[in-house]
Amino acid sequence: MIIILFNKTGTEMTLILAFEDYLPQAEKLAFCLSLPIKQVNLHQFPDGETKVTLPAELPKNIIICRSLNHPNDKLIELIITASAAREQGVKYITLVAPYLCYMRQDIAFKTGEAISQKIIGKLLSDYFDSVITVDPHLHRIDNLAEAIPNNAAITLHASHAISTFLQQKFKNPIIIGPDEESEQWVKAIATPQQWQYTIATKQRYSDTKVDVSFSERDLNKNTMLNLAGQDIIIVDDIASTGKTLEQAVIQIKQQNPKSISVIVTHAFFVDSAIKQLNNLGVNNIWSSDSIPHPSNAFSIIDTVATQLKIDGAS
Ligand code: R5P
């Protein structure tokens, strides 16, 4: 991987390219890495096309920092940006996309369904030399490089940031994952702190219909869990419709915990998801700044900066 943060004379520093919709996070990344930052300007034409204007001068190495929620527009804008940057002589382009889109459709469930994960992964690989993301939804594959077949496809995790955040809020919470995929994050958060945890079983019937059920067994200690009077934290990677969290909350409430909080890496919370969770009496709804959302409570940009420092130094 050739992310050069700065050369020996400091004359050819890597530049961070930012977009308005993810500017505070890009500015934070630039600050953490002591790198210059410039903005890409977008103009929407009346017909729906976008005019993309890059800074007039670009160094050989750039980092484009933009999360890929609202992916359909953003992917086109990123491809135009990367191509225009190459025209200007840029040699190495890193994409920092804390939320990576189209990772969930990783197989064809029915004949004819496109496997978007592979298609979009290949597209990113064609335009970016390295891609860095946080907790991509890799269900049936272990390695992001299987989806983005380029030299450097790096997966970071929000678990450290989540754990640090939770330690400031609770002394001894019980951590719950709403489905089997969440076990990796739940374990990473709970085990170092010796917090109790368990994982529920989820059955999905449609975009908005899921069932969540609990074994009520502490997987760490293999004992029965008593949630009554405890601070419960439900951890997941993504909240989209919020139905997974909602169903988990409904089950947990039956055991009369002291409080129920939810914390996710990527916050979509579409439509009335936040309202529904509030109506269920959820005490706290927290997310990382991977996607700008009113629930953002902690940042994953330090995690990204640490990775870039390691890569830049090697
Ligand atoms: C799925 O396996 C993910 O980890 C999330 O649980 C899921 O994407 C959440 O979706 P929703 O909020 O629509 O239930």
Tab-separated table of N, CA and C in Angstrom, residues 73-137:
chain	number	residue	atom	x	y	z
A	73	ASP	N	-26.278	8.436	-6.129
A	73	ASP	CA	-25.702	9.710	-6.579
A	73	ASP	C	-24.217	9.780	-6.245
A	74	LYS	N	-23.905	9.350	-5.024
A	74	LYS	CA	-22.523	9.548	-4.559
A	74	LYS	C	-21.529	8.710	-5.357
A	75	LEU	N	-21.922	7.522	-5.745
A	75	LEU	CA	-20.991	6.687	-6.515
A	75	LEU	C	-20.620	7.354	-7.833
A	76	ILE	N	-21.619	7.896	-8.510
A	76	ILE	CA	-21.349	8.580	-9.789
A	76	ILE	C	-20.415	9.763	-9.552
A	77	GLU	N	-20.716	10.547	-8.502
A	77	GLU	CA	-19.889	11.737	-8.225
A	77	GLU	C	-18.454	11.338	-7.870
A	78	LEU	N	-18.314	10.226	-7.151
A	78	LEU	CA	-16.962	9.776	-6.777
A	78	LEU	C	-16.183	9.283	-7.993
A	79	ILE	N	-16.867	8.614	-8.894
A	79	ILE	CA	-16.192	8.116	-10.095
A	79	ILE	C	-15.743	9.287	-10.974
A	80	ILE	N	-16.606	10.271	-11.092
A	80	ILE	CA	-16.223	11.470	-11.868
A	80	ILE	C	-15.026	12.146	-11.188
A	81	THR	N	-15.068	12.243	-9.857
A	81	THR	CA	-13.970	12.895	-9.118
A	81	THR	C	-12.657	12.144	-9.320
A	82	ALA	N	-12.711	10.824	-9.135
A	82	ALA	CA	-11.480	10.023	-9.249
A	82	ALA	C	-10.920	10.111	-10.671
A	83	SER	N	-11.792	10.034	-11.667
A	83	SER	CA	-11.324	10.089	-13.060
A	83	SER	C	-10.718	11.455	-13.375
A	84	ALA	N	-11.366	12.517	-12.910
A	84	ALA	CA	-10.849	13.869	-13.165
A	84	ALA	C	-9.523	14.068	-12.443
A	85	ALA	N	-9.395	13.494	-11.251
A	85	ALA	CA	-8.134	13.615	-10.504
A	85	ALA	C	-7.004	12.928	-11.275
A	86	ARG	N	-7.270	11.758	-11.835
A	86	ARG	CA	-6.249	11.046	-12.636
A	86	ARG	C	-5.840	11.913	-13.838
A	87	GLU	N	-6.836	12.558	-14.467
A	87	GLU	CA	-6.544	13.450	-15.608
A	87	GLU	C	-5.584	14.555	-15.194
A	88	GLN	N	-5.702	14.975	-13.933
A	88	GLN	CA	-4.827	16.037	-13.414
A	88	GLN	C	-3.469	15.495	-12.984
A	89	GLY	N	-3.254	14.196	-13.122
A	89	GLY	CA	-1.937	13.634	-12.797
A	89	GLY	C	-1.847	12.935	-11.456
A	90	VAL	N	-2.975	12.791	-10.744
A	90	VAL	CA	-2.929	12.088	-9.448
A	90	VAL	C	-2.594	10.622	-9.690
A	91	LYS	N	-1.676	10.098	-8.871
A	91	LYS	CA	-1.198	8.723	-9.073
A	91	LYS	C	-1.860	7.733	-8.120
A	92	TYR	N	-2.143	8.174	-6.901
A	92	TYR	CA	-2.635	7.215	-5.902
A	92	TYR	C	-3.852	7.808	-5.185
A	93	ILE	N	-4.956	7.103	-5.291
A	93	ILE	CA	-6.190	7.622	-4.681
A	93	ILE	C	-6.697	6.633	-3.639
A	94	THR	N	-6.841	7.118	-2.422
A	94	THR	CA	-7.435	6.324	-1.346
A	94	THR	C	-8.861	6.820	-1.136
A	95	LEU	N	-9.773	5.886	-1.048
A	95	LEU	CA	-11.145	6.266	-0.685
A	95	LEU	C	-11.379	5.892	0.769
A	96	VAL	N	-11.691	6.883	1.585
A	96	VAL	CA	-12.130	6.621	2.959
A	96	VAL	C	-13.647	6.769	2.956
A	97	ALA	N	-14.316	5.635	3.028
A	97	ALA	CA	-15.789	5.632	3.044
A	97	ALA	C	-16.227	4.868	4.289
A	98	PRO	N	-16.366	5.559	5.416
A	98	PRO	CA	-16.693	4.843	6.661
A	98	PRO	C	-17.943	3.966	6.531
A	99	TYR	N	-18.936	4.407	5.767
A	99	TYR	CA	-20.043	3.496	5.434
A	99	TYR	C	-19.881	3.097	3.977
A	100	LEU	N	-19.825	1.802	3.755
A	100	LEU	CA	-19.655	1.291	2.389
A	100	LEU	C	-20.969	0.671	1.928
A	101	CYS	N	-21.456	1.195	0.798
A	101	CYS	CA	-22.773	0.785	0.312
A	101	CYS	C	-22.739	-0.554	-0.431
A	102	TYR	N	-23.896	-1.080	-0.671
A	102	TYR	CA	-24.113	-2.264	-1.520
A	102	TYR	C	-23.380	-3.520	-1.052
A	103	MET	N	-23.069	-3.594	0.227
A	103	MET	CA	-22.362	-4.783	0.713
A	103	MET	C	-23.328	-5.895	1.116
A	104	ARG	N	-24.622	-5.569	1.277
A	104	ARG	CA	-25.529	-6.585	1.819
A	104	ARG	C	-26.017	-7.606	0.791
A	105	GLN	N	-26.125	-7.170	-0.474
A	105	GLN	CA	-26.598	-8.122	-1.504
A	105	GLN	C	-25.383	-8.898	-1.994
A	106	ASP	N	-25.049	-9.974	-1.272
A	106	ASP	CA	-23.821	-10.707	-1.581
A	106	ASP	C	-24.071	-12.050	-2.256
A	107	ILE	N	-25.342	-12.413	-2.385
A	107	ILE	CA	-25.688	-13.576	-3.217
A	107	ILE	C	-27.007	-13.268	-3.935
A	108	ALA	N	-27.290	-14.081	-4.948
A	108	ALA	CA	-28.591	-13.953	-5.616
A	108	ALA	C	-29.568	-14.867	-4.871
A	109	PHE	N	-30.488	-14.280	-4.145
A	109	PHE	CA	-31.466	-15.087	-3.408
A	109	PHE	C	-32.472	-15.705	-4.376
A	110	LYS	N	-32.714	-14.989	-5.499
A	110	LYS	CA	-33.609	-15.514	-6.538
A	110	LYS	C	-32.901	-15.377	-7.876
A	111	THR	N	-33.218	-16.233	-8.804
A	111	THR	CA	-32.608	-16.162	-10.128
A	111	THR	C	-32.832	-14.767	-10.716
A	112	GLY	N	-31.767	-14.219	-11.247
A	112	GLY	CA	-31.894	-12.900	-11.881
A	112	GLY	C	-31.441	-11.765	-10.989
A	113	GLU	N	-31.370	-11.996	-9.672
A	113	GLU	CA	-30.940	-10.901	-8.774
A	113	GLU	C	-29.450	-10.640	-8.972
A	114	ALA	N	-29.113	-9.355	-9.177
A	114	ALA	CA	-27.695	-8.989	-9.341
A	114	ALA	C	-26.984	-9.083	-7.997
A	115	ILE	N	-25.744	-9.559	-8.018
A	115	ILE	CA	-24.936	-9.594	-6.777
A	115	ILE	C	-24.205	-8.263	-6.691
A	116	SER	N	-24.896	-7.291	-6.116
A	116	SER	CA	-24.399	-5.902	-6.142
A	116	SER	C	-23.060	-5.771	-5.431
A	117	GLN	N	-22.845	-6.571	-4.378
A	117	GLN	CA	-21.584	-6.453	-3.635
A	117	GLN	C	-20.381	-6.613	-4.573
A	118	LYS	N	-20.443	-7.620	-5.424
A	118	LYS	CA	-19.312	-7.876	-6.334
A	118	LYS	C	-19.210	-6.785	-7.408
A	119	ILE	N	-20.349	-6.354	-7.910
A	119	ILE	CA	-20.349	-5.377	-9.010
A	119	ILE	C	-19.816	-4.023	-8.521
A	120	ILE	N	-20.337	-3.577	-7.389
A	120	ILE	CA	-19.891	-2.277	-6.858
A	120	ILE	C	-18.455	-2.386	-6.345
A	121	GLY	N	-18.126	-3.526	-5.752
A	121	GLY	CA	-16.752	-3.751	-5.281
A	121	GLY	C	-15.759	-3.634	-6.422
A	122	LYS	N	-16.093	-4.246	-7.549
A	122	LYS	CA	-15.203	-4.200	-8.728
A	122	LYS	C	-15.086	-2.753	-9.244
A	123	LEU	N	-16.213	-2.064	-9.258
A	123	LEU	CA	-16.228	-0.665	-9.711
A	123	LEU	C	-15.273	0.183	-8.856
A	124	LEU	N	-15.375	0.024	-7.525
A	124	LEU	CA	-14.505	0.802	-6.628
A	124	LEU	C	-13.044	0.443	-6.875
A	125	SER	N	-12.824	-0.832	-7.091
A	125	SER	CA	-11.470	-1.314	-7.319
A	125	SER	C	-10.876	-0.726	-8.611
A	126	ASP	N	-11.732	-0.467	-9.597
A	126	ASP	CA	-11.260	0.119	-10.865
A	126	ASP	C	-10.829	1.580	-10.695
A	127	TYR	N	-11.414	2.273	-9.728
A	127	TYR	CA	-11.167	3.720	-9.627
A	127	TYR	C	-10.282	4.128	-8.455
A	128	PHE	N	-10.191	3.251	-7.425
A	128	PHE	CA	-9.437	3.635	-6.224
A	128	PHE	C	-8.332	2.620	-5.961
A	129	ASP	N	-7.164	3.131	-5.552
A	129	ASP	CA	-6.045	2.229	-5.265
A	129	ASP	C	-6.217	1.553	-3.917
A	130	SER	N	-6.827	2.258	-2.993
A	130	SER	CA	-7.146	1.605	-1.731
A	130	SER	C	-8.479	2.136	-1.222
A	131	VAL	N	-9.145	1.270	-0.500
A	131	VAL	CA	-10.452	1.629	0.064
A	131	VAL	C	-10.426	1.267	1.547
A	132	ILE	N	-10.798	2.235	2.378
A	132	ILE	CA	-10.832	1.997	3.822
A	132	ILE	C	-12.260	2.221	4.299
A	133	THR	N	-12.783	1.256	5.020
A	133	THR	CA	-14.143	1.408	5.521
A	133	THR	C	-14.258	0.847	6.933
A	134	VAL	N	-15.429	1.061	7.529
A	134	VAL	CA	-15.664	0.618	8.912
A	134	VAL	C	-16.859	-0.319	8.938
A	135	ASP	N	-16.693	-1.447	9.578
A	135	ASP	CA	-17.765	-2.436	9.747
A	135	ASP	C	-18.651	-2.578	8.499
A	136	PRO	N	-18.048	-2.983	7.376
A	136	PRO	CA	-18.903	-3.233	6.207
A	136	PRO	C	-19.743	-4.477	6.482
A	137	HIS	N	-20.897	-4.552	5.886
A	137	HIS	CA	-21.753	-5.699	6.190
A	137	HIS	C	-21.322	-6.898	5.357
